[in-house]
mmCIF file of C-alpha atoms in Angstrom:
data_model
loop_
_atom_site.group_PDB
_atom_site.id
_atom_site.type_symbol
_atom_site.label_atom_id
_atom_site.label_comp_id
_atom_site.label_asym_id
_atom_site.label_seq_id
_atom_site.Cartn_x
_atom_site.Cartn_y
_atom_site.Cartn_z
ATOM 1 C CA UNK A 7 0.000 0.000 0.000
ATOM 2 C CA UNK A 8 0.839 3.725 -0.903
ATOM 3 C CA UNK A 9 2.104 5.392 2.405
ATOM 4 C CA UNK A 10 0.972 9.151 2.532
ATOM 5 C CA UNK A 11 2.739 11.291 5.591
ATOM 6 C CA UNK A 12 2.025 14.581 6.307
ATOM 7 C CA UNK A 13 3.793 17.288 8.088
ATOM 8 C CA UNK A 14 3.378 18.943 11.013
ATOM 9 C CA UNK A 15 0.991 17.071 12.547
ATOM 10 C CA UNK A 16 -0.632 20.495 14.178
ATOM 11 C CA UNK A 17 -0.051 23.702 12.647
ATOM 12 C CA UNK A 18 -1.025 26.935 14.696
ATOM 13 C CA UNK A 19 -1.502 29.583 12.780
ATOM 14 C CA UNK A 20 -1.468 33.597 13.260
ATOM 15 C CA UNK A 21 -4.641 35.170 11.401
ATOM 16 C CA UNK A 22 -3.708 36.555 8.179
ATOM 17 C CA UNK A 23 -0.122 35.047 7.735
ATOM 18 C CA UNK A 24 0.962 31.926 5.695
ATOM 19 C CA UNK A 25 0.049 28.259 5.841
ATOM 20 C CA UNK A 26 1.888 25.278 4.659
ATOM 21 C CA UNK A 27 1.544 21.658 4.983
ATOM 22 C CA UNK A 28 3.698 18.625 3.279
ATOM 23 C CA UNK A 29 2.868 15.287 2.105
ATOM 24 C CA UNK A 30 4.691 12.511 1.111
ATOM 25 C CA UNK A 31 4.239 9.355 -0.838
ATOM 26 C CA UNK A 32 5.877 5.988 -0.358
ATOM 27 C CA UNK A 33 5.679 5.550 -4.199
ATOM 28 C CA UNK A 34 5.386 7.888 -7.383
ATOM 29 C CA UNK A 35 1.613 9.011 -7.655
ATOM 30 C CA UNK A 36 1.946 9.759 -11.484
ATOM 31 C CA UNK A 37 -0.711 7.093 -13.165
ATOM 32 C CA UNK A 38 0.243 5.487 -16.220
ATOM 33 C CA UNK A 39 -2.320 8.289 -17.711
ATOM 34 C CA UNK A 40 -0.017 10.706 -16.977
ATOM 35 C CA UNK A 41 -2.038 12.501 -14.074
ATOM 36 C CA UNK A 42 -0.963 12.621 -10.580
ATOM 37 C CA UNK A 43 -3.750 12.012 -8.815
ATOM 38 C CA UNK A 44 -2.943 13.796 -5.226
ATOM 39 C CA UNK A 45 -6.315 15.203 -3.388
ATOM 40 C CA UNK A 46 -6.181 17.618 -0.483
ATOM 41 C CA UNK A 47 -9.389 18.070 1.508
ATOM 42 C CA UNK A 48 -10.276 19.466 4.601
ATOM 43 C CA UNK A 49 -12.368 18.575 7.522
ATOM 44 C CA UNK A 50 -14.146 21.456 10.067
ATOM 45 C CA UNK A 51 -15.221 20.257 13.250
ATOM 46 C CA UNK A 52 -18.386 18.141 13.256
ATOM 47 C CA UNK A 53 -18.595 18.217 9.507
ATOM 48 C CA UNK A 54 -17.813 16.093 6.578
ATOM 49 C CA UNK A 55 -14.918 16.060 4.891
ATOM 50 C CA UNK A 56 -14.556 18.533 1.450
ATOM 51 C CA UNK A 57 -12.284 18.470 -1.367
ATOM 52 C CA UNK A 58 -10.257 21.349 -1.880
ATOM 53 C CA UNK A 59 -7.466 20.793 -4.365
ATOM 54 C CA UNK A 60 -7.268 17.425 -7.470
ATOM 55 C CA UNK A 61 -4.774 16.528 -9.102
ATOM 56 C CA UNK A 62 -1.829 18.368 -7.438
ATOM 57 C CA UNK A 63 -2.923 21.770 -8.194
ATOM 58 C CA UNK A 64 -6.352 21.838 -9.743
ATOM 59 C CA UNK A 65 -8.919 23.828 -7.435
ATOM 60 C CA UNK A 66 -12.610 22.393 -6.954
ATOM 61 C CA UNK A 67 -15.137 24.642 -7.269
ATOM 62 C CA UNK A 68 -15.736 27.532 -4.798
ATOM 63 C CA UNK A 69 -12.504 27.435 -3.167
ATOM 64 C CA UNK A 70 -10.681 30.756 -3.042
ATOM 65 C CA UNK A 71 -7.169 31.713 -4.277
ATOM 66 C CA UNK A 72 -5.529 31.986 -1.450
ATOM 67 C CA UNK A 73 -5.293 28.046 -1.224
ATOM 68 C CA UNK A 74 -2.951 26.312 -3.277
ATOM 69 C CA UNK A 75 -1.200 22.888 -4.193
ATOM 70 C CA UNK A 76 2.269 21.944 -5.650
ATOM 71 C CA UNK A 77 4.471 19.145 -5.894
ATOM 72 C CA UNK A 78 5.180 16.417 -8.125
ATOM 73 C CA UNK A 79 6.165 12.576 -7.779
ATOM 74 C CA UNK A 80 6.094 11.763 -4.457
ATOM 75 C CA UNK A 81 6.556 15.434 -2.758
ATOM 76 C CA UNK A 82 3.508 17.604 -2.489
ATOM 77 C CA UNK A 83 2.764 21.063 -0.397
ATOM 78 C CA UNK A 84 -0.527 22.869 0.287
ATOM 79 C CA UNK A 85 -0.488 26.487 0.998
ATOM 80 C CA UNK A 86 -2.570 29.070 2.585
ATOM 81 C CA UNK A 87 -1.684 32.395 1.467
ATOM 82 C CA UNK A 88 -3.275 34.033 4.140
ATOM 83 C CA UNK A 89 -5.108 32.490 6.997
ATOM 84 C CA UNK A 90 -8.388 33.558 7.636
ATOM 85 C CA UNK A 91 -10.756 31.947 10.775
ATOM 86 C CA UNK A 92 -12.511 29.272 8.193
ATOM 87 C CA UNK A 93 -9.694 27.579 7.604
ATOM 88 C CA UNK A 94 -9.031 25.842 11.129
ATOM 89 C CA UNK A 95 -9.906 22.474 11.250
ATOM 90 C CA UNK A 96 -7.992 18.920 9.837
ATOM 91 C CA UNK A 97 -6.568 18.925 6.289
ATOM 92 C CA UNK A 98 -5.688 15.299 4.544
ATOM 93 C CA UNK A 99 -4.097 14.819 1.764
ATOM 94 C CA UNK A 100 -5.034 11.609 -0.432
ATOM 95 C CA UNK A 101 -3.945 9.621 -3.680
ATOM 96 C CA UNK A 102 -6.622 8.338 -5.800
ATOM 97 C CA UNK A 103 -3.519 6.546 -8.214
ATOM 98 C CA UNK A 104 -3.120 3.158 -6.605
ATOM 99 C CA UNK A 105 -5.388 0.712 -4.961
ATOM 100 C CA UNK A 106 -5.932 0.528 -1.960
ATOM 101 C CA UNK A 107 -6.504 4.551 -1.809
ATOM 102 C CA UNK A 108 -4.917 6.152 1.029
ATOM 103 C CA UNK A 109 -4.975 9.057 3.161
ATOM 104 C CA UNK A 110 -2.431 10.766 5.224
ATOM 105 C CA UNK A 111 -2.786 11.497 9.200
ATOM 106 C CA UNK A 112 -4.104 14.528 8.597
ATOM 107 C CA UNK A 113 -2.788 18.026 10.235
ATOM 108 C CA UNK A 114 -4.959 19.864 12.465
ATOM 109 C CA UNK A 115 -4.973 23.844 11.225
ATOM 110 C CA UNK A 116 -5.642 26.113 14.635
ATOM 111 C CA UNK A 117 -5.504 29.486 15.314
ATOM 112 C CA UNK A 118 -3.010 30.870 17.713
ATOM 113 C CA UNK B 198 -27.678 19.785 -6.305
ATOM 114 C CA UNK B 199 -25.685 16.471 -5.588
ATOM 115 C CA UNK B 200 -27.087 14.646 -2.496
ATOM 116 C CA UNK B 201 -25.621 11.683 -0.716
ATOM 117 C CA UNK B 202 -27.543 10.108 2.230
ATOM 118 C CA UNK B 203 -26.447 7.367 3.851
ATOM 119 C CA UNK B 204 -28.669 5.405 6.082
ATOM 120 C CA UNK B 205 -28.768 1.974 8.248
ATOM 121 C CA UNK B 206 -25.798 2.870 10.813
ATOM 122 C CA UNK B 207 -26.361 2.119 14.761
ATOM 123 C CA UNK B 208 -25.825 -0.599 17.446
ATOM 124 C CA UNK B 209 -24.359 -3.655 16.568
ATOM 125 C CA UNK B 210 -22.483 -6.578 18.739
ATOM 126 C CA UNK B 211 -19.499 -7.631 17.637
ATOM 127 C CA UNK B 212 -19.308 -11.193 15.250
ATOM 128 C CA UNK B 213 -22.924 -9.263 14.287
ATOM 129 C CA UNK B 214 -23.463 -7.702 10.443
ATOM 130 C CA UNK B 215 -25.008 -4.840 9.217
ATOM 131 C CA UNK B 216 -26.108 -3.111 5.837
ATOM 132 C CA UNK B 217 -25.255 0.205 4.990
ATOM 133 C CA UNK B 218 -27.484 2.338 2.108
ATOM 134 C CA UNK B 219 -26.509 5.501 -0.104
ATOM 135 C CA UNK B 220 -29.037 7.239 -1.896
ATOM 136 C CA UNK B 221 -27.708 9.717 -4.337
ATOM 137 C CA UNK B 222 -29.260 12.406 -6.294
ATOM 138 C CA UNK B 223 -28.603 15.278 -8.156
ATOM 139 C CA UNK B 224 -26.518 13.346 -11.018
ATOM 140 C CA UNK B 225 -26.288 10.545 -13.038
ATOM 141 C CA UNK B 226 -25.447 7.604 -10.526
ATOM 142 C CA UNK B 227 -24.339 5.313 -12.848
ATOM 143 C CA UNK B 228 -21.708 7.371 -14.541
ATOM 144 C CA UNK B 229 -19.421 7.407 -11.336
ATOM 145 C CA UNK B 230 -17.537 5.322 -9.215
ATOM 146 C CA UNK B 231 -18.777 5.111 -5.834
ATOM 147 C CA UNK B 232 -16.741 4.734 -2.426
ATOM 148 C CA UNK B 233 -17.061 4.094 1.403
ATOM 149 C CA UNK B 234 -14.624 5.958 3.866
ATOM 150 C CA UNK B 235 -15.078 5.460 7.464
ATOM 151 C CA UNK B 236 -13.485 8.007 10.374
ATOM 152 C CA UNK B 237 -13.365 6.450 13.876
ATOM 153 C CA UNK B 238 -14.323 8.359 16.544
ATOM 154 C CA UNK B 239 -10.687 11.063 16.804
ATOM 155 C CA UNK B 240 -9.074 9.084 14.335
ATOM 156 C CA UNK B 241 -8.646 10.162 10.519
ATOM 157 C CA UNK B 242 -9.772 8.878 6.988
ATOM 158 C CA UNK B 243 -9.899 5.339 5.883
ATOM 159 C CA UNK B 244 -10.911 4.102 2.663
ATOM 160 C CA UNK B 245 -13.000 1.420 2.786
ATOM 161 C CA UNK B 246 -14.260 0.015 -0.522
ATOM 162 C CA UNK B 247 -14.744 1.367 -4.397
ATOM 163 C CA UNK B 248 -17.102 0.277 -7.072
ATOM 164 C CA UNK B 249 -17.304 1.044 -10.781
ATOM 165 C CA UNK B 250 -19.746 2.679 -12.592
ATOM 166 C CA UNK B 251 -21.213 -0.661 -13.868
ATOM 167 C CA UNK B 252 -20.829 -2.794 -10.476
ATOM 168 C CA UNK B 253 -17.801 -4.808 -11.830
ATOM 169 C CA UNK B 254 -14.985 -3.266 -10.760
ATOM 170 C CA UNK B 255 -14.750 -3.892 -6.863
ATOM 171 C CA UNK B 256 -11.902 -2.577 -4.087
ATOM 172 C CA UNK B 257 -11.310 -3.638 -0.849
ATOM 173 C CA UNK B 258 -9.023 -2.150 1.728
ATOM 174 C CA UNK B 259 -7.056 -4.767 3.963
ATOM 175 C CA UNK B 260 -8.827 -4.254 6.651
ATOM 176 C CA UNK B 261 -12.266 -4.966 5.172
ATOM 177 C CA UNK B 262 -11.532 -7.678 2.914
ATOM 178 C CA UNK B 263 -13.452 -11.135 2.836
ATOM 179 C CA UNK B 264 -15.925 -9.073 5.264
ATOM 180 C CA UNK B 265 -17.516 -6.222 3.511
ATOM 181 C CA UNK B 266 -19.244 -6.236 0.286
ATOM 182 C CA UNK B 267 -19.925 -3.136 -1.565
ATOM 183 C CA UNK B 268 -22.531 -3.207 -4.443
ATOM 184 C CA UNK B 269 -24.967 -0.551 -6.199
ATOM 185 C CA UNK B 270 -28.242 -0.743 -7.980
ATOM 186 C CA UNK B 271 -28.117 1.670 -10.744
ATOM 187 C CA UNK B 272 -31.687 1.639 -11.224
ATOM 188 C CA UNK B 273 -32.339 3.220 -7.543
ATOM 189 C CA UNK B 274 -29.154 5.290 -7.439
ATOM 190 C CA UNK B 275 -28.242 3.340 -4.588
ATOM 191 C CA UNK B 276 -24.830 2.322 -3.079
ATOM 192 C CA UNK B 277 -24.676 -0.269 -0.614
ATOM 193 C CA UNK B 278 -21.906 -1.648 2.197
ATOM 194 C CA UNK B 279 -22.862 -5.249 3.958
ATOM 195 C CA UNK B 280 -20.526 -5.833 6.523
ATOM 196 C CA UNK B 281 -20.164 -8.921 8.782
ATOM 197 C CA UNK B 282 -18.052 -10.575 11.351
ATOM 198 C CA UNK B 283 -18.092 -6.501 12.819
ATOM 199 C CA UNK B 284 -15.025 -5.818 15.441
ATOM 200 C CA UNK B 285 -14.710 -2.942 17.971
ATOM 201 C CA UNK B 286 -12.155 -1.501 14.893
ATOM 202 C CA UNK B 287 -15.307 -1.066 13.007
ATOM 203 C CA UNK B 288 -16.706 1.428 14.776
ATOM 204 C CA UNK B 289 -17.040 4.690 12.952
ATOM 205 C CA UNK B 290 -18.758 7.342 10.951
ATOM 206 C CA UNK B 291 -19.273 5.789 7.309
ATOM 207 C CA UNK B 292 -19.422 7.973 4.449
ATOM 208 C CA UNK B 293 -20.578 7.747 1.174
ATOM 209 C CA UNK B 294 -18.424 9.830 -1.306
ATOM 210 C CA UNK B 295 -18.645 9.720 -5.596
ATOM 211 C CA UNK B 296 -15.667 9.464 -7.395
ATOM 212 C CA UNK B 297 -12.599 7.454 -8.589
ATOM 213 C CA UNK B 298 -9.819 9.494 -7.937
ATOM 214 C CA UNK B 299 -10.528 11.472 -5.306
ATOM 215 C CA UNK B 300 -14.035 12.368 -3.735
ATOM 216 C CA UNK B 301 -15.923 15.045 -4.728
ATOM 217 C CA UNK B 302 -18.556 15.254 -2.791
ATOM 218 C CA UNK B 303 -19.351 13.121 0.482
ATOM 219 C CA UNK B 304 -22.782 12.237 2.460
ATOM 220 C CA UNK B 305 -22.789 13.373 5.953
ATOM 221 C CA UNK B 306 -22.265 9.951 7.191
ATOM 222 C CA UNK B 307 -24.055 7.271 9.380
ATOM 223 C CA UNK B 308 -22.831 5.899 12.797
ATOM 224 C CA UNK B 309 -21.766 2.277 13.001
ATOM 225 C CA UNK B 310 -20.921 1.037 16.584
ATOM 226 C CA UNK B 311 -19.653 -2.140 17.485
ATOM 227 C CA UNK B 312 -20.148 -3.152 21.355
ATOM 228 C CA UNK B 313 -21.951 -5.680 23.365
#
């Protein structure tokens, strides 16, 4: 199975500064397509889980600017350009490339 | 709008089995894969089982395998999750989520608990 860790494991955060969180794969994510398919959602407290970023770097729908995604091959970052008080809660990063699928530990996002 | 609802989660005693339901709505149902993830109570994301669009294509994760059996009935928009010979490790929220390579959109998921 595909190992994904993340880094830090918390992350406290000052309103309005920067954001960043790592994840790593045991094995390349690029498919035999040619996509690397690397997810990042995020999870608020007592809510469901919701897909921010596909594919590396692709936002879904409604999510703002400030978040973005990087990386390639087995090394992947999301950023937060600037915090802002929605954003706390757990953020996972996931590969949808081999079977089984996997998620990382997440990283719990607070506010200082 | 896409809707996910998931359905048949509660009390269950261990060696016991239960069937999980997903009914979706607000797209096509039978032109996505389907999944289960589970979250234990503080604990993070597992994926639990995939099915294709048609209901050949069938994943298991390790943990799940040779116990849970994850079908659909296209013709209900329905996703389904049996699961027997439950465990204490069972225990958690179950979600339904669409997609192959990484969900798009998830149910708000149904309690499972495994105790006697």
């Amino acid at each position: 199975d595909v190992e994904m860790t993340q880094s830090p494991f918390s992350l406290p955060v000052t309103l309005g500064q920067p954001a960043s969180i790592s994840c790593r794969s045991s094995q390349s994510l690029v498919s035999s397509d040619g996509n690397t398919y690397l997810n990042w959602l995020h999870q608020r407290p007592g809510q469901s889980p919701r897909r921010l970023i596909l594919r590396v770097s692709e936002r879904d729908f409604g999510v703002p600017d400030r978040i973005s995604g990087s990386g390639s091959g087995t090394d992947f970052t999301l950023k937060i350009s600037r915090v802002e008080a929605e954003d706390v809660g757990i953020y996972y990063c996931m590969q949808g490339t081999h079977w089984p699928r996997t998620f990382g530990q997440g990283t719990k996002v607070e506010i200082k | 709008e896409v809707q996910l609802v998931e359905s048949g989660g509660g009390l269950v005693q261990p060696g016991g089995s239960l069937r999980l339901s997903c009914s979706a709505s607000g797209f096509t149902f039978s032109s996505y894969y389907m999944n289960w993830v589970r979250q234990a109570p503080g604990k993070g994301l597992e994926w639990v089982s995939s099915i294709s669009e048609t209901g050949y294509g069938l994943y298991y994760g390790d943990s799940v395998k040779g116990r849970f059996t994850i079908s659909r009935d296209n013709a209900k928009d329905s996703l389904y999750l049996q699961m027997s010979s439950l465990t204490a490790e069972d225990t958690a929220v179950y979600y339904c989520t669409r997609g192959w390579s990484g969900p798009d959109y998830w149910g708000q998921g149904t309690l499972v608990t495994v105790s006697s």
